[in-house]
Coordinates of C-alpha atoms in Angstrom, one line a residue:
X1 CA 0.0 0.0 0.0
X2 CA 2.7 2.7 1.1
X3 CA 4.5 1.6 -3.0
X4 CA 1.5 2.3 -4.2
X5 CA 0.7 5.4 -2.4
X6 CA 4.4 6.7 -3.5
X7 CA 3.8 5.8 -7.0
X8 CA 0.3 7.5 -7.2
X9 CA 1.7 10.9 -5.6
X10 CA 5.0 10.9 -8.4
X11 CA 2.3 10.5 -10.9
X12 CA 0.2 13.5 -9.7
X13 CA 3.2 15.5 -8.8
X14 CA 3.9 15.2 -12.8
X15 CA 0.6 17.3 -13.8
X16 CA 1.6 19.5 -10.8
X17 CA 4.9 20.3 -12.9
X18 CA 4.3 20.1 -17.0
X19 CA 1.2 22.1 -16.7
X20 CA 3.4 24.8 -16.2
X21 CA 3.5 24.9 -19.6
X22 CA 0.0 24.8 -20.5
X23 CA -0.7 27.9 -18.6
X24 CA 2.8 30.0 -18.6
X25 CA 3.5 29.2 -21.9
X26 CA 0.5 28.1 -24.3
X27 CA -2.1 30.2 -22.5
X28 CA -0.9 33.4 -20.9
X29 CA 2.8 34.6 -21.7
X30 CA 4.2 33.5 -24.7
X31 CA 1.5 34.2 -27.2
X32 CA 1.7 38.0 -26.0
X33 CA 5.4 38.0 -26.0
X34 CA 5.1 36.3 -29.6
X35 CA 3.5 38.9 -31.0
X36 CA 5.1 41.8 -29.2
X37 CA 8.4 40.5 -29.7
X38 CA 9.2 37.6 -31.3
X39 CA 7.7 38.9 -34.8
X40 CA 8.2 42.4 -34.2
X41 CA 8.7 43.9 -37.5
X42 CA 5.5 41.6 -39.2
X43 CA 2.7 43.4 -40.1
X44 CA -0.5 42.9 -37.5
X45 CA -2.4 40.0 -39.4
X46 CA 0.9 37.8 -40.0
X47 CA 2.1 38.1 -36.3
X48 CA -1.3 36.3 -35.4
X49 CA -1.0 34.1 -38.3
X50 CA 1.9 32.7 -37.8
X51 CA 1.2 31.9 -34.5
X52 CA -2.1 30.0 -35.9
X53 CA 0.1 28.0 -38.0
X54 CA 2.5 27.2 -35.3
X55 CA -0.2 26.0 -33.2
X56 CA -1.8 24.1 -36.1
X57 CA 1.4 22.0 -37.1
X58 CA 1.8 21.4 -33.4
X59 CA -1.4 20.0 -33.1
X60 CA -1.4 18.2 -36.2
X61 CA 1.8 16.4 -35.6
X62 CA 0.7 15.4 -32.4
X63 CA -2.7 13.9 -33.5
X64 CA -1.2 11.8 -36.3
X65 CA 2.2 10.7 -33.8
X66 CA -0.6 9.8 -30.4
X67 CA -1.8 6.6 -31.6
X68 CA 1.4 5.7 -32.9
X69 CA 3.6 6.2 -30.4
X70 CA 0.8 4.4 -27.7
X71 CA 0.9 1.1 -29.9
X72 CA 5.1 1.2 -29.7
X73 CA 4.5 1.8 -26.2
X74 CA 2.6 -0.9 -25.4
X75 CA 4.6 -3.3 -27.5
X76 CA 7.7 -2.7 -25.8
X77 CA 6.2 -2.0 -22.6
X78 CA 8.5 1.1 -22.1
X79 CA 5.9 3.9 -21.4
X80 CA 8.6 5.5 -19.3
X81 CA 10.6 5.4 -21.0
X82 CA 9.3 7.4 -23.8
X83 CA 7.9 9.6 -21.3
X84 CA 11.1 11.0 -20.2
X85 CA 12.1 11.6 -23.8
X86 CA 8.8 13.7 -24.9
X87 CA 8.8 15.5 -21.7
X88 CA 13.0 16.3 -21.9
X89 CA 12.0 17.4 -25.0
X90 CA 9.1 19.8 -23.9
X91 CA 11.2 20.9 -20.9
X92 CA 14.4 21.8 -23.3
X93 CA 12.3 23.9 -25.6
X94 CA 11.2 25.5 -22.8
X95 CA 14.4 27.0 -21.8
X96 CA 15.3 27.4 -25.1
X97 CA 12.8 30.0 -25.3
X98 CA 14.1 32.1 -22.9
X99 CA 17.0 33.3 -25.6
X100 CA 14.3 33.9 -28.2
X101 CA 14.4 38.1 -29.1
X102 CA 13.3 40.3 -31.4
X103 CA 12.7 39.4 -34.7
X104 CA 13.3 35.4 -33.8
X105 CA 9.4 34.5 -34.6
X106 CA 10.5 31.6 -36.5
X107 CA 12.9 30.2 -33.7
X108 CA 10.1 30.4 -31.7
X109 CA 7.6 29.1 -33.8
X110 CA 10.3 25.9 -33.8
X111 CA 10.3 25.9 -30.2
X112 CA 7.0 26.4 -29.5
X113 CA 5.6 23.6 -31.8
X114 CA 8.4 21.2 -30.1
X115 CA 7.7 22.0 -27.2
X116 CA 3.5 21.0 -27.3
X117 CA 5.0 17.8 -29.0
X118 CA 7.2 17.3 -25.7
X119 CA 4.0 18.1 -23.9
X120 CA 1.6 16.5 -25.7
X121 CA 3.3 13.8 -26.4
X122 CA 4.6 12.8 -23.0
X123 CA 1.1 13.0 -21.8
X124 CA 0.1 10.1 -24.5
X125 CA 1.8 7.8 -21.8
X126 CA 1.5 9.6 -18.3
X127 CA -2.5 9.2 -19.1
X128 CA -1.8 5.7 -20.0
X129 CA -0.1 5.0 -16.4
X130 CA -3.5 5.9 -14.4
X131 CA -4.9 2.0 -14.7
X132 CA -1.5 0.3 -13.7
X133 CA -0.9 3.1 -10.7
X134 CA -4.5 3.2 -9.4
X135 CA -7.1 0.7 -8.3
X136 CA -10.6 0.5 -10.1
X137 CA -12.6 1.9 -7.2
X138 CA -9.8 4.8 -6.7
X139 CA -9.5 5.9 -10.3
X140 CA -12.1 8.4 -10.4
X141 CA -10.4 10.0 -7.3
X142 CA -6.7 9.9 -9.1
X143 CA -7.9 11.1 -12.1
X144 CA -8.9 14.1 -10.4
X145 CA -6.1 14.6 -8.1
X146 CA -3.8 14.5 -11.2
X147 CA -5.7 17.6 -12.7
X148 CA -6.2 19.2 -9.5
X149 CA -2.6 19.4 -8.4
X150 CA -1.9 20.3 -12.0
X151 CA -4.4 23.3 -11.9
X152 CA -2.3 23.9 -8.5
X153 CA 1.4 23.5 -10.2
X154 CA 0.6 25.9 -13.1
X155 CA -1.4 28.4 -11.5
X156 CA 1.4 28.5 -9.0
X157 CA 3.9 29.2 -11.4
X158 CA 1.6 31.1 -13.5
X159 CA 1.2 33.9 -10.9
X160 CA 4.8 34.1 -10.2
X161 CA 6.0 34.6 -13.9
X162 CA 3.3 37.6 -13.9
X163 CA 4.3 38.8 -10.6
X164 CA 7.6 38.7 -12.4
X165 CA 6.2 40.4 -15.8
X166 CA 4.5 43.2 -14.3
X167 CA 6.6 43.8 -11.3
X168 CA 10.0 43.0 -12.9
X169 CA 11.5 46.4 -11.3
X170 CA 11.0 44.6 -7.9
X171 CA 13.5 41.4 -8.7
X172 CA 16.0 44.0 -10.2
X173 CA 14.9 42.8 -13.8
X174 CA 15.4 45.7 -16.5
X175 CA 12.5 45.4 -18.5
X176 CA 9.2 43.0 -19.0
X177 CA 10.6 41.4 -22.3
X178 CA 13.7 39.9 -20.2
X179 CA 11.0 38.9 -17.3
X180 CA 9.0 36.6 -19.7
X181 CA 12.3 35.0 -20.8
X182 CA 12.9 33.9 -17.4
X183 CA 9.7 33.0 -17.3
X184 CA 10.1 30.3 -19.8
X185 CA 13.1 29.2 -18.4
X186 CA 11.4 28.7 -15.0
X187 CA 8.8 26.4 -16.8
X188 CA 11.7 24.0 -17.7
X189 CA 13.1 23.9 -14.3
X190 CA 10.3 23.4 -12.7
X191 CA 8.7 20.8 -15.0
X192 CA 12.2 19.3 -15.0
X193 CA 12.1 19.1 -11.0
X194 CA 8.4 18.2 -10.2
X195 CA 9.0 15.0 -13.0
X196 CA 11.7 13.2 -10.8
X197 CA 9.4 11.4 -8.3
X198 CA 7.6 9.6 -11.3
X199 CA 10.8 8.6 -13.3
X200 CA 12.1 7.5 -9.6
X201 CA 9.2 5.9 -8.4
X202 CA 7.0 4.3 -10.9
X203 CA 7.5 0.7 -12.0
X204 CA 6.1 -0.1 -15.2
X205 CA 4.0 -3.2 -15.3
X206 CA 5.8 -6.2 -17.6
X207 CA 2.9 -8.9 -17.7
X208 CA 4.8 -10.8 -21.2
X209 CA 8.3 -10.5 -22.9
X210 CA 7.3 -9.4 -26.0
X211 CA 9.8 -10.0 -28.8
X212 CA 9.9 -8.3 -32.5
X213 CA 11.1 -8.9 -35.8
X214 CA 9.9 -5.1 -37.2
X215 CA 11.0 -1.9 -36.6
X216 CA 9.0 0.2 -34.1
X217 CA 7.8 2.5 -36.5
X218 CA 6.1 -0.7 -39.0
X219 CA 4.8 -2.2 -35.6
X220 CA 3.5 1.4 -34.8
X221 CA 1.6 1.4 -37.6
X222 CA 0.7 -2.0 -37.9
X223 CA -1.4 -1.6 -34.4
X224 CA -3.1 1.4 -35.3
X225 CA -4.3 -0.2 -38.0
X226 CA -5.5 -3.3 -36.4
X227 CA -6.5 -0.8 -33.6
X228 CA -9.4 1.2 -36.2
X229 CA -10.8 -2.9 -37.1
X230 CA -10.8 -3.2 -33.2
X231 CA -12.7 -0.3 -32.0
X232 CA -15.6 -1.9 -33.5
X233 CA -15.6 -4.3 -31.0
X234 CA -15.7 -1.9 -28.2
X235 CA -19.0 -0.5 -28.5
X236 CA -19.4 1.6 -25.5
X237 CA -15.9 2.4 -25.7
X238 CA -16.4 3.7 -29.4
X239 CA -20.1 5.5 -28.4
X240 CA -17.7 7.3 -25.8
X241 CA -15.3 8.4 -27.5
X242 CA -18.1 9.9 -30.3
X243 CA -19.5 11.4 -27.1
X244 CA -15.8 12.9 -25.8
X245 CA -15.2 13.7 -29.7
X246 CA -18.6 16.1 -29.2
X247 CA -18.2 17.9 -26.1
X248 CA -14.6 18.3 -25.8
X249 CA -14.3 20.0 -29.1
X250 CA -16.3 22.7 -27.3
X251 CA -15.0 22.6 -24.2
X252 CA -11.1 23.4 -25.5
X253 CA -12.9 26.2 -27.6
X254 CA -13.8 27.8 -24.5
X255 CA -10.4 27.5 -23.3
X256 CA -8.8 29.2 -26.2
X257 CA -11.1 31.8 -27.7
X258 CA -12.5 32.8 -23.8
X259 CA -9.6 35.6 -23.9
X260 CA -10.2 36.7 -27.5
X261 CA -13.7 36.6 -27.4
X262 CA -13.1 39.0 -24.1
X263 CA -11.3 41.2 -26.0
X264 CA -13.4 41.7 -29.0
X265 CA -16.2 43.0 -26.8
X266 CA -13.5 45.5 -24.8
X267 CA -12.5 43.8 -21.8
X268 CA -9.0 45.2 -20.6
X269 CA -6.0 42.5 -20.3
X270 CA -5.3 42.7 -17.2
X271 CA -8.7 41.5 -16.3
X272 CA -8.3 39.1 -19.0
X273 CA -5.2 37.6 -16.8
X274 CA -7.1 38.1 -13.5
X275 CA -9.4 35.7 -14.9
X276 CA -7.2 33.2 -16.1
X277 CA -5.4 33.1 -12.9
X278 CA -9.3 32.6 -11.3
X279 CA -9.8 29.5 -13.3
X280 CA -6.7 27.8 -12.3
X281 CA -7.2 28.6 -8.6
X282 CA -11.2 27.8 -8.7
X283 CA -10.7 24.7 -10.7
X284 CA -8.6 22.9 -7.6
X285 CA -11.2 22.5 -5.4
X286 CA -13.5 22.1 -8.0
X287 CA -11.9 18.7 -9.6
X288 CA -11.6 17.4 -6.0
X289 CA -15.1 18.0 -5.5
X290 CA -16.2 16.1 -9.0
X291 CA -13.5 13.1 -7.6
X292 CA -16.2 12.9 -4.9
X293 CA -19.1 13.8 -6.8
X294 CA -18.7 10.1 -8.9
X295 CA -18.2 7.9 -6.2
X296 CA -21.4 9.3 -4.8
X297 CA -23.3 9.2 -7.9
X298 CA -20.9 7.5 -10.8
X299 CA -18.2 9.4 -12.9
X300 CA -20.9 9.6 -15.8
X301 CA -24.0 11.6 -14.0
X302 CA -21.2 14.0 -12.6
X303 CA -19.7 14.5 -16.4
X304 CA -23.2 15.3 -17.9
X305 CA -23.8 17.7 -14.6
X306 CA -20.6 19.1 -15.9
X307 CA -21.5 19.6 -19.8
X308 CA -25.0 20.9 -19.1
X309 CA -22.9 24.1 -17.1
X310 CA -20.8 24.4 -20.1
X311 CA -23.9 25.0 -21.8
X312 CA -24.9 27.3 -19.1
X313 CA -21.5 29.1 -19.8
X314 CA -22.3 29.7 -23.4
X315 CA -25.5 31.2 -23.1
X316 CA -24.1 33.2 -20.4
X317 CA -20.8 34.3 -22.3
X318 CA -23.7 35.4 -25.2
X319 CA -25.2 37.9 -22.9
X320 CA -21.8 38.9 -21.1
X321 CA -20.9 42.6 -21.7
X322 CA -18.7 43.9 -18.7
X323 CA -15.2 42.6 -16.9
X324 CA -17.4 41.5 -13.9
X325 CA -19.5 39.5 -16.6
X326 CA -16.1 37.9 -17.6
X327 CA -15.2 37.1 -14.0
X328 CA -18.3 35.0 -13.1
X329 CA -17.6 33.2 -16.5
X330 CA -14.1 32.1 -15.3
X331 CA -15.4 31.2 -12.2
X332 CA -18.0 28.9 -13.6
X333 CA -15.7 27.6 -16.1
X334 CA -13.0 26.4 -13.5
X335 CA -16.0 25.1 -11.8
X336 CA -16.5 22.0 -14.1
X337 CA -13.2 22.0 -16.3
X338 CA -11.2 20.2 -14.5
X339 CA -14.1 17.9 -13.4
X340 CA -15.2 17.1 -16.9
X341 CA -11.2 16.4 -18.1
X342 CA -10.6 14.0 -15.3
X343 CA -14.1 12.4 -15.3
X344 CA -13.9 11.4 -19.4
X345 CA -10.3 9.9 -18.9
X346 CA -11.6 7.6 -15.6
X347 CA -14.5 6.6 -17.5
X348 CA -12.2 6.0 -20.6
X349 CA -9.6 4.3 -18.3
X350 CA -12.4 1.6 -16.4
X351 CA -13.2 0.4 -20.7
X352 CA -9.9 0.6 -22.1
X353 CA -8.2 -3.5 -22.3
X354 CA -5.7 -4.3 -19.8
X355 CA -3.3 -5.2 -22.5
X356 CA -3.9 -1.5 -24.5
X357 CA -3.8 1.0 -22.3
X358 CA -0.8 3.4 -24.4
X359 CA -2.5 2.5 -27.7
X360 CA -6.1 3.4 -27.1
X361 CA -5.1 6.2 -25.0
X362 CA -3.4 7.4 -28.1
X363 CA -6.6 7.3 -29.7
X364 CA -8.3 9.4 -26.6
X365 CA -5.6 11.9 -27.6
X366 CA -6.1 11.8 -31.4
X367 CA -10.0 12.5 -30.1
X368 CA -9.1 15.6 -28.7
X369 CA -6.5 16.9 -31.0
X370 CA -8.3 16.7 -34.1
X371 CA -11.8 17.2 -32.3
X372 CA -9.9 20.9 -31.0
X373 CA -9.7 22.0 -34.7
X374 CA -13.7 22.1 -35.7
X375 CA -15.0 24.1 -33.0
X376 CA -12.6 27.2 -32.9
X377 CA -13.5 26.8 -37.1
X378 CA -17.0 27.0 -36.7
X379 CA -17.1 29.8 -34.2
X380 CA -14.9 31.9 -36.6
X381 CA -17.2 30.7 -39.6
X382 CA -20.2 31.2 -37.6
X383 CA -18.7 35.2 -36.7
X384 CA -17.7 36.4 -39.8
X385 CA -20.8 35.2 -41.9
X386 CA -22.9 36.8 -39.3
X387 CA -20.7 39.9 -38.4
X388 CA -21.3 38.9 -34.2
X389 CA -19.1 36.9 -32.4
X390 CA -21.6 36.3 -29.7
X391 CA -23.8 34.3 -32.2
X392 CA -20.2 32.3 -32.6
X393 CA -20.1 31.6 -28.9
X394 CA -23.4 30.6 -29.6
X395 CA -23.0 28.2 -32.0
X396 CA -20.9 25.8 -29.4
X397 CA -24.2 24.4 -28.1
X398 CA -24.4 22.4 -30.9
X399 CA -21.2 20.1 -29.6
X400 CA -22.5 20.1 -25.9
X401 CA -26.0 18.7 -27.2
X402 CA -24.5 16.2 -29.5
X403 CA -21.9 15.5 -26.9
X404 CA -24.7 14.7 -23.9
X405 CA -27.5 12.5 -26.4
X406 CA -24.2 10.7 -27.1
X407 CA -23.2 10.0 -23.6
X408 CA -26.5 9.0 -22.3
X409 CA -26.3 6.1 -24.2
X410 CA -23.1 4.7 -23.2
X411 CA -23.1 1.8 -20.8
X412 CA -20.0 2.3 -18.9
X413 CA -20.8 -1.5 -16.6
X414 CA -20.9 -3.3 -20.0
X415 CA -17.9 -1.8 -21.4
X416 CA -15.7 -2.8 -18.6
X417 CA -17.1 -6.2 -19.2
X418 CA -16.4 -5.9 -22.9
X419 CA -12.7 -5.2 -22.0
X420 CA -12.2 -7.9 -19.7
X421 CA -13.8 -10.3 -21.9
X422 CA -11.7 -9.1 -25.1
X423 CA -8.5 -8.7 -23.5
X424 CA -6.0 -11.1 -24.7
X425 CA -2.4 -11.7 -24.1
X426 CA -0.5 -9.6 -27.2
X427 CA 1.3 -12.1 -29.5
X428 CA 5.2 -12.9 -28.8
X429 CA 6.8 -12.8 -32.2
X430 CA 10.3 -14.0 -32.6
X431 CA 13.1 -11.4 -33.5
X432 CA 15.1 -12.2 -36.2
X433 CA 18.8 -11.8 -36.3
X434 CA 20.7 -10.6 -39.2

């Protein structure tokens, strides 16, 4: 009990360190200092578009490598071992940014889109850890301590880099530009430091000695295509992940067009940042709560209490008008995000075969990475036709719907039975020496 107790805290003290680099660096300071600095000299429209396309080819490579590198994974039960190697890689990129200037917007386009891959990537596998480190009747309660204490790790951070940013005068800093260097500096170090537990304590589970005769990269594939025949054989799993598909798409639209949308009906920054900073801190005893919520009332009736505020949310953020307005938003928002993440991936985790875990969490993370790329579309789409971005807003109720007709008719009892009945041991085949 005291391993396993070890092992679970290295895992959650992981979220507790990379998400540093969801909120430091993909959500608050580095878009700002991307277009302020990093492609000073661009005209307006390409600044922003280049960032787009950074974020697109990051997303994009991501989608297409998660199922991939899940199947390797699981073949050569080495999990960890490619989750050191994506998150050195996200952590490295990180510092790296810190000696991006003026004028460097390609550098840190580079930098940026390696460093979600590190990010991303490495999460492909720490996901895939929760059934191995966890117990079936504590899952739900993991799964939500890991976002919690990653909510806690990056809004930590978070407020120091901006205490840094605004204040810089206090630390003896010359200027702001310098101050958000360091700030991407300290999100390597400290995703670096918080990552050591896991690598130190977590012992990955070898139930077979699984030999090859392929290259990783042909077995990679090979899986993911015998991974799509298989799905079909998983048919809660597959309703589920139709339903996640749905209401995730508009869930991470709220999460990145929230501070745009914000500023296209003139709310200031700084209140913009406020709000961020509100989510992160509201969201910690929030996910908690929803960790309790499902074992009172199963993880599926608390998500779907969770989707039908997000479409409380939209409505709202269709009447919102001041900063106050855009306050209670954030407040709602970190009500139920953090609950509805950790929720989908316990439900997600209880279905998925013992023997699979990396490769069909690589397609839970395809889901959401190709799933992010329609609803951000059809709010723009939705705005410019109409010439109001609060009809866009609007338009997210559509995935929330779809997302909760979806989920009502998944079965999570019978899909667990479905996994334990399908799950067999993965074929040994002989390596061949040249």
């Amino acid at each position: 009990m005291k391993k396993r107790n070890k092992s679970t805290f290295s895992w959650v003290l992981y979220d507790f360190g990379n998400s540093a680099f969801a909120t430091t660096i993909m959500a608050a300071v580095l878009p700002t200092f991307y277009y302020d600095v990093a492609a000073s000299g661009l005209q307006e429209n390409l600044a922003t578009s280049y960032w787009g396309y950074s974020q697109s080819i990051a997303a994009l490579i991501v989608a297409v490598l998660a199922p991939i590198l899940g199947a390797i994974s699981d073949f050569s039960a080495a999990k960890k071992k490619f989750l050191r190697f994506f998150a050195y890689m996200g952590i490295i990129a990180s510092v790296l940014l810190a000696f991006v200037n003026e004028g460097d917007y390609i550098f840190a386009s580079i930098l940026l889109i390696i460093g979600t891959i590190g990010f991303s990537g490495g999460n492909v596998f720490y996901d895939a850890f929760l059934p191995e480190i966890a117990k079936e009747e504590e899952i739900d309660k993991v799964s939500a301590a890991g976002f919690a204490w990653g909510y806690i790790g990056g809004g930590i951070l978070l407020a120091i880099n901006i205490l840094l940013i605004l204040k810089h005068d206090w630390f003896g800093i010359p200027n702001a530009t310098v101050a958000s260097q360091l700030s991407f500096a300290s999100v390597g170090l400290w995703w670096f430091i918080f990552s050591i537990p896991l690598f130190k304590h977590i012992k990955e589970e070898k139930k077979i000695n699984v030999k090859r005769e392929k290259s990783y990269i042909s077995i990679g594939f090979s899986r993911v295509g015998s991974t799509f025949k298989e799905l079909k054989q998983y048919k809660q799993l597959l309703i589920f992940l139709l339903a996640f598909w749905m209401y995730n798409d508009g869930i991470s639209t709220i999460i990145k067009m929230a501070t745009i949308y914000g500023r296209d009906i003139g709310i200031e920054q700084n209140d913009l940042i406020a709000a961020l900073l509100i989510t992160q801190f509201v969201g910690i005893p929030c996910t908690f709560f929803f960790g309790w919520l499902a074992k009172k009332i199963t993880a599926k009736r608390a998500l779907t209490i969770s989707l039908y505020v997000y479409m409380a949310i939209v409505l709202f953020g269709y009447f919102m008008n001041t900063a106050i307005h855009f306050y209670i938003l954030a407040i709602c928002v970190g009500f139920v995000q953090g609950g509805a993440q950790s929720m989908s991936r316990s439900i997600f985790g209880r279905m998925v075969p013992d023997n699979k875990h990396a490769e069909f969490f690589g397609f839970y993370g395809i889901s959401s990475k190709f799933a992010a790329i329609f609803g951000p579309f059809i709010f723009a789409l939705v705005g410019q036709l109409t010439g109001s971005s609060r009809l866009g807003i609007v338009s997210l109720m559509f995935f929330f719907i779809v997302g909760i007709i979806l989920l009502k008719f998944v079965n999570v009892e019978q899909g667990i039975k479905d996994a334990q009945r399908l799950t067999k041991p993965s074929e040994v085949v002989e390596i061949k020496v040249k």
